[in-house]
Amino acid sequence: IHVLKEFRKNCKILVSVGECAITGGLPSMRNNIPLKECLEEAYLHSPSVTANEENIIPNDPELPIILDKVFPCHEVVKIDYFLPGCPTRADLIWEALVSLLNGKALNIPYTAFKFD
């Protein structure tokens, strides 16, 4: 959140790229699970955890703080444009950059939002 707020302060145009930035994506599926329970499952009780004999949940000050909730970017700061996709198509990113650099309206085709 801190970095996103810094971007907003220093950018004329801010673009959310990809479903995680736009909606919270798969990480937001843990929003209904208490953070403590989520971390314990990931680091202590998961079937794949074998090397954590001390039962330590990472808490190094160099690691970013994990919040209780995953937020889409527009819930934290004003976002000017949204580029959908997971991942966002390279041609859509290119077209968006060209449009913005040329001062033209960003025209996202319907097919970018339609997934079959």
PDB file of C-alpha atoms in Angstrom:
ATOM      1  CA  ILE A   1       0.000   0.000   0.000  1.00  0.00           C
ATOM      2  CA  HIS A   2       2.863   2.354   0.818  1.00  0.00           C
ATOM      3  CA  VAL A   3       4.506   1.818  -2.592  1.00  0.00           C
ATOM      4  CA  LEU A   4       1.177   2.204  -4.400  1.00  0.00           C
ATOM      5  CA  LYS A   5       0.534   5.510  -2.612  1.00  0.00           C
ATOM      6  CA  GLU A   6       4.026   6.696  -3.559  1.00  0.00           C
ATOM      7  CA  PHE A   7       3.358   5.785  -7.202  1.00  0.00           C
ATOM      8  CA  ARG A   8       0.117   7.773  -7.119  1.00  0.00           C
ATOM      9  CA  LYS A   9       1.903  10.814  -5.672  1.00  0.00           C
ATOM     10  CA  ASN A  10       4.537  10.724  -8.395  1.00  0.00           C
ATOM     11  CA  CYS A  11       2.586   9.623 -11.494  1.00  0.00           C
ATOM     12  CA  LYS A  12       0.323  11.620 -13.764  1.00  0.00           C
ATOM     13  CA  ILE A  13      -1.275   8.407 -15.020  1.00  0.00           C
ATOM     14  CA  LEU A  14      -1.548   5.190 -13.047  1.00  0.00           C
ATOM     15  CA  VAL A  15      -2.597   1.936 -14.720  1.00  0.00           C
ATOM     16  CA  SER A  16      -3.767  -1.278 -13.030  1.00  0.00           C
ATOM     17  CA  VAL A  17      -2.364  -4.167 -15.057  1.00  0.00           C
ATOM     18  CA  GLY A  18      -3.859  -7.630 -14.646  1.00  0.00           C
ATOM     19  CA  GLU A  19      -6.636  -9.235 -12.664  1.00  0.00           C
ATOM     20  CA  CYS A  20      -4.806  -9.220  -9.330  1.00  0.00           C
ATOM     21  CA  ALA A  21      -4.341  -5.453  -9.537  1.00  0.00           C
ATOM     22  CA  ILE A  22      -7.912  -4.886 -10.744  1.00  0.00           C
ATOM     23  CA  THR A  23      -9.890  -7.300  -8.543  1.00  0.00           C
ATOM     24  CA  GLY A  24      -7.450  -8.764  -6.024  1.00  0.00           C
ATOM     25  CA  GLY A  25      -7.389 -11.967  -8.083  1.00  0.00           C
ATOM     26  CA  LEU A  26      -6.622 -15.329  -6.530  1.00  0.00           C
ATOM     27  CA  PRO A  27      -4.796 -13.795  -3.533  1.00  0.00           C
ATOM     28  CA  SER A  28      -8.076 -12.148  -2.447  1.00  0.00           C
ATOM     29  CA  MET A  29      -9.630 -15.583  -1.992  1.00  0.00           C
ATOM     30  CA  ARG A  30      -7.973 -15.646   1.421  1.00  0.00           C
ATOM     31  CA  ASN A  31      -9.849 -12.506   2.556  1.00  0.00           C
ATOM     32  CA  ASN A  32     -12.369 -14.663   4.476  1.00  0.00           C
ATOM     33  CA  ILE A  33      -9.648 -16.599   6.290  1.00  0.00           C
ATOM     34  CA  PRO A  34      -8.000 -15.048   9.348  1.00  0.00           C
ATOM     35  CA  LEU A  35      -4.403 -14.112   8.520  1.00  0.00           C
ATOM     36  CA  LYS A  36      -2.972 -16.159  11.408  1.00  0.00           C
ATOM     37  CA  GLU A  37      -4.769 -19.274  10.151  1.00  0.00           C
ATOM     38  CA  CYS A  38      -3.606 -18.644   6.589  1.00  0.00           C
ATOM     39  CA  LEU A  39       0.049 -18.298   7.625  1.00  0.00           C
ATOM     40  CA  GLU A  40      -0.097 -21.354   9.874  1.00  0.00           C
ATOM     41  CA  GLU A  41      -1.535 -23.434   7.034  1.00  0.00           C
ATOM     42  CA  ALA A  42       1.119 -22.210   4.596  1.00  0.00           C
ATOM     43  CA  TYR A  43       4.166 -22.536   6.862  1.00  0.00           C
ATOM     44  CA  LEU A  44       3.268 -25.089   9.552  1.00  0.00           C
ATOM     45  CA  HIS A  45       0.463 -27.469   8.544  1.00  0.00           C
ATOM     46  CA  SER A  46       0.759 -27.818   4.772  1.00  0.00           C
ATOM     47  CA  PRO A  47       1.500 -31.358   3.554  1.00  0.00           C
ATOM     48  CA  SER A  48       4.484 -30.013   1.607  1.00  0.00           C
ATOM     49  CA  VAL A  49       6.154 -28.427   4.663  1.00  0.00           C
ATOM     50  CA  THR A  50       8.990 -30.690   5.727  1.00  0.00           C
ATOM     51  CA  ALA A  51      11.973 -28.428   6.394  1.00  0.00           C
ATOM     52  CA  ASN A  52      10.356 -26.185   9.035  1.00  0.00           C
ATOM     53  CA  GLU A  53      11.103 -28.283  12.103  1.00  0.00           C
ATOM     54  CA  GLU A  54      11.204 -25.198  14.362  1.00  0.00           C
ATOM     55  CA  ASN A  55       7.647 -24.240  13.320  1.00  0.00           C
ATOM     56  CA  ILE A  56       8.678 -20.725  12.323  1.00  0.00           C
ATOM     57  CA  ILE A  57       6.442 -18.373  10.386  1.00  0.00           C
ATOM     58  CA  PRO A  58       8.713 -15.938   8.477  1.00  0.00           C
ATOM     59  CA  ASN A  59       8.796 -12.524  10.169  1.00  0.00           C
ATOM     60  CA  ASP A  60      11.998 -10.893   8.990  1.00  0.00           C
ATOM     61  CA  PRO A  61      11.768  -7.070   8.970  1.00  0.00           C
ATOM     62  CA  GLU A  62      12.946  -7.141   5.328  1.00  0.00           C
ATOM     63  CA  LEU A  63       9.750  -8.940   4.294  1.00  0.00           C
ATOM     64  CA  PRO A  64       6.701  -6.857   3.392  1.00  0.00           C
ATOM     65  CA  ILE A  65       3.958  -6.852   6.011  1.00  0.00           C
ATOM     66  CA  ILE A  66       1.076  -9.109   5.043  1.00  0.00           C
ATOM     67  CA  LEU A  67      -2.224  -7.335   5.583  1.00  0.00           C
ATOM     68  CA  ASP A  68      -5.429  -8.880   6.910  1.00  0.00           C
ATOM     69  CA  LYS A  69      -7.073  -8.247   3.535  1.00  0.00           C
ATOM     70  CA  VAL A  70      -5.998  -8.191  -0.112  1.00  0.00           C
ATOM     71  CA  PHE A  71      -7.146  -4.981  -1.824  1.00  0.00           C
ATOM     72  CA  PRO A  72      -7.545  -4.203  -5.515  1.00  0.00           C
ATOM     73  CA  CYS A  73      -5.441  -1.140  -6.338  1.00  0.00           C
ATOM     74  CA  HIS A  74      -8.419   1.157  -6.977  1.00  0.00           C
ATOM     75  CA  GLU A  75      -9.573   0.666  -3.375  1.00  0.00           C
ATOM     76  CA  VAL A  76      -6.290   2.204  -2.208  1.00  0.00           C
ATOM     77  CA  VAL A  77      -5.627   4.999  -4.740  1.00  0.00           C
ATOM     78  CA  LYS A  78      -7.226   6.545  -7.814  1.00  0.00           C
ATOM     79  CA  ILE A  79      -6.464   4.444 -10.890  1.00  0.00           C
ATOM     80  CA  ASP A  80      -6.723   6.059 -14.314  1.00  0.00           C
ATOM     81  CA  TYR A  81      -6.843   2.982 -16.553  1.00  0.00           C
ATOM     82  CA  PHE A  82      -7.377  -0.754 -16.166  1.00  0.00           C
ATOM     83  CA  LEU A  83      -5.809  -3.388 -18.421  1.00  0.00           C
ATOM     84  CA  PRO A  84      -7.516  -6.748 -17.850  1.00  0.00           C
ATOM     85  CA  GLY A  85      -6.092 -10.213 -18.213  1.00  0.00           C
ATOM     86  CA  CYS A  86      -4.172 -12.891 -16.410  1.00  0.00           C
ATOM     87  CA  PRO A  87      -1.731 -12.190 -17.758  1.00  0.00           C
ATOM     88  CA  THR A  88      -2.552  -9.012 -19.641  1.00  0.00           C
ATOM     89  CA  ARG A  89      -1.952  -9.563 -23.349  1.00  0.00           C
ATOM     90  CA  ALA A  90       1.299  -7.983 -24.570  1.00  0.00           C
ATOM     91  CA  ASP A  91      -0.436  -6.368 -27.545  1.00  0.00           C
ATOM     92  CA  LEU A  92      -2.941  -4.718 -25.191  1.00  0.00           C
ATOM     93  CA  ILE A  93      -0.133  -3.287 -23.057  1.00  0.00           C
ATOM     94  CA  TRP A  94       1.607  -2.038 -26.208  1.00  0.00           C
ATOM     95  CA  GLU A  95      -1.567  -0.446 -27.592  1.00  0.00           C
ATOM     96  CA  ALA A  96      -2.248   1.228 -24.240  1.00  0.00           C
ATOM     97  CA  LEU A  97       1.271   2.663 -24.052  1.00  0.00           C
ATOM     98  CA  VAL A  98       1.135   3.956 -27.639  1.00  0.00           C
ATOM     99  CA  SER A  99      -2.288   5.539 -27.034  1.00  0.00           C
ATOM    100  CA  LEU A 100      -1.175   7.218 -23.807  1.00  0.00           C
ATOM    101  CA  LEU A 101       2.087   8.495 -25.310  1.00  0.00           C
ATOM    102  CA  ASN A 102       0.197   9.933 -28.289  1.00  0.00           C
ATOM    103  CA  GLY A 103      -2.455  11.534 -26.075  1.00  0.00           C
ATOM    104  CA  LYS A 104      -5.214   9.398 -27.562  1.00  0.00           C
ATOM    105  CA  ALA A 105      -8.111   7.759 -25.748  1.00  0.00           C
ATOM    106  CA  LEU A 106      -7.404   4.248 -24.588  1.00  0.00           C
ATOM    107  CA  ASN A 107      -9.640   1.914 -26.586  1.00  0.00           C
ATOM    108  CA  ILE A 108      -9.804  -1.548 -25.043  1.00  0.00           C
ATOM    109  CA  PRO A 109     -11.591  -4.032 -27.309  1.00  0.00           C
ATOM    110  CA  TYR A 110     -14.422  -6.154 -25.950  1.00  0.00           C
ATOM    111  CA  THR A 111     -12.404  -9.287 -26.633  1.00  0.00           C
ATOM    112  CA  ALA A 112      -9.949  -8.225 -23.907  1.00  0.00           C
ATOM    113  CA  PHE A 113     -12.746  -8.671 -21.340  1.00  0.00           C
ATOM    114  CA  LYS A 114     -14.411 -11.724 -22.858  1.00  0.00           C
ATOM    115  CA  PHE A 115     -12.961 -15.057 -21.822  1.00  0.00           C
ATOM    116  CA  ASP A 116     -14.179 -18.314 -23.363  1.00  0.00           C
TER     117      ASP A 116
END
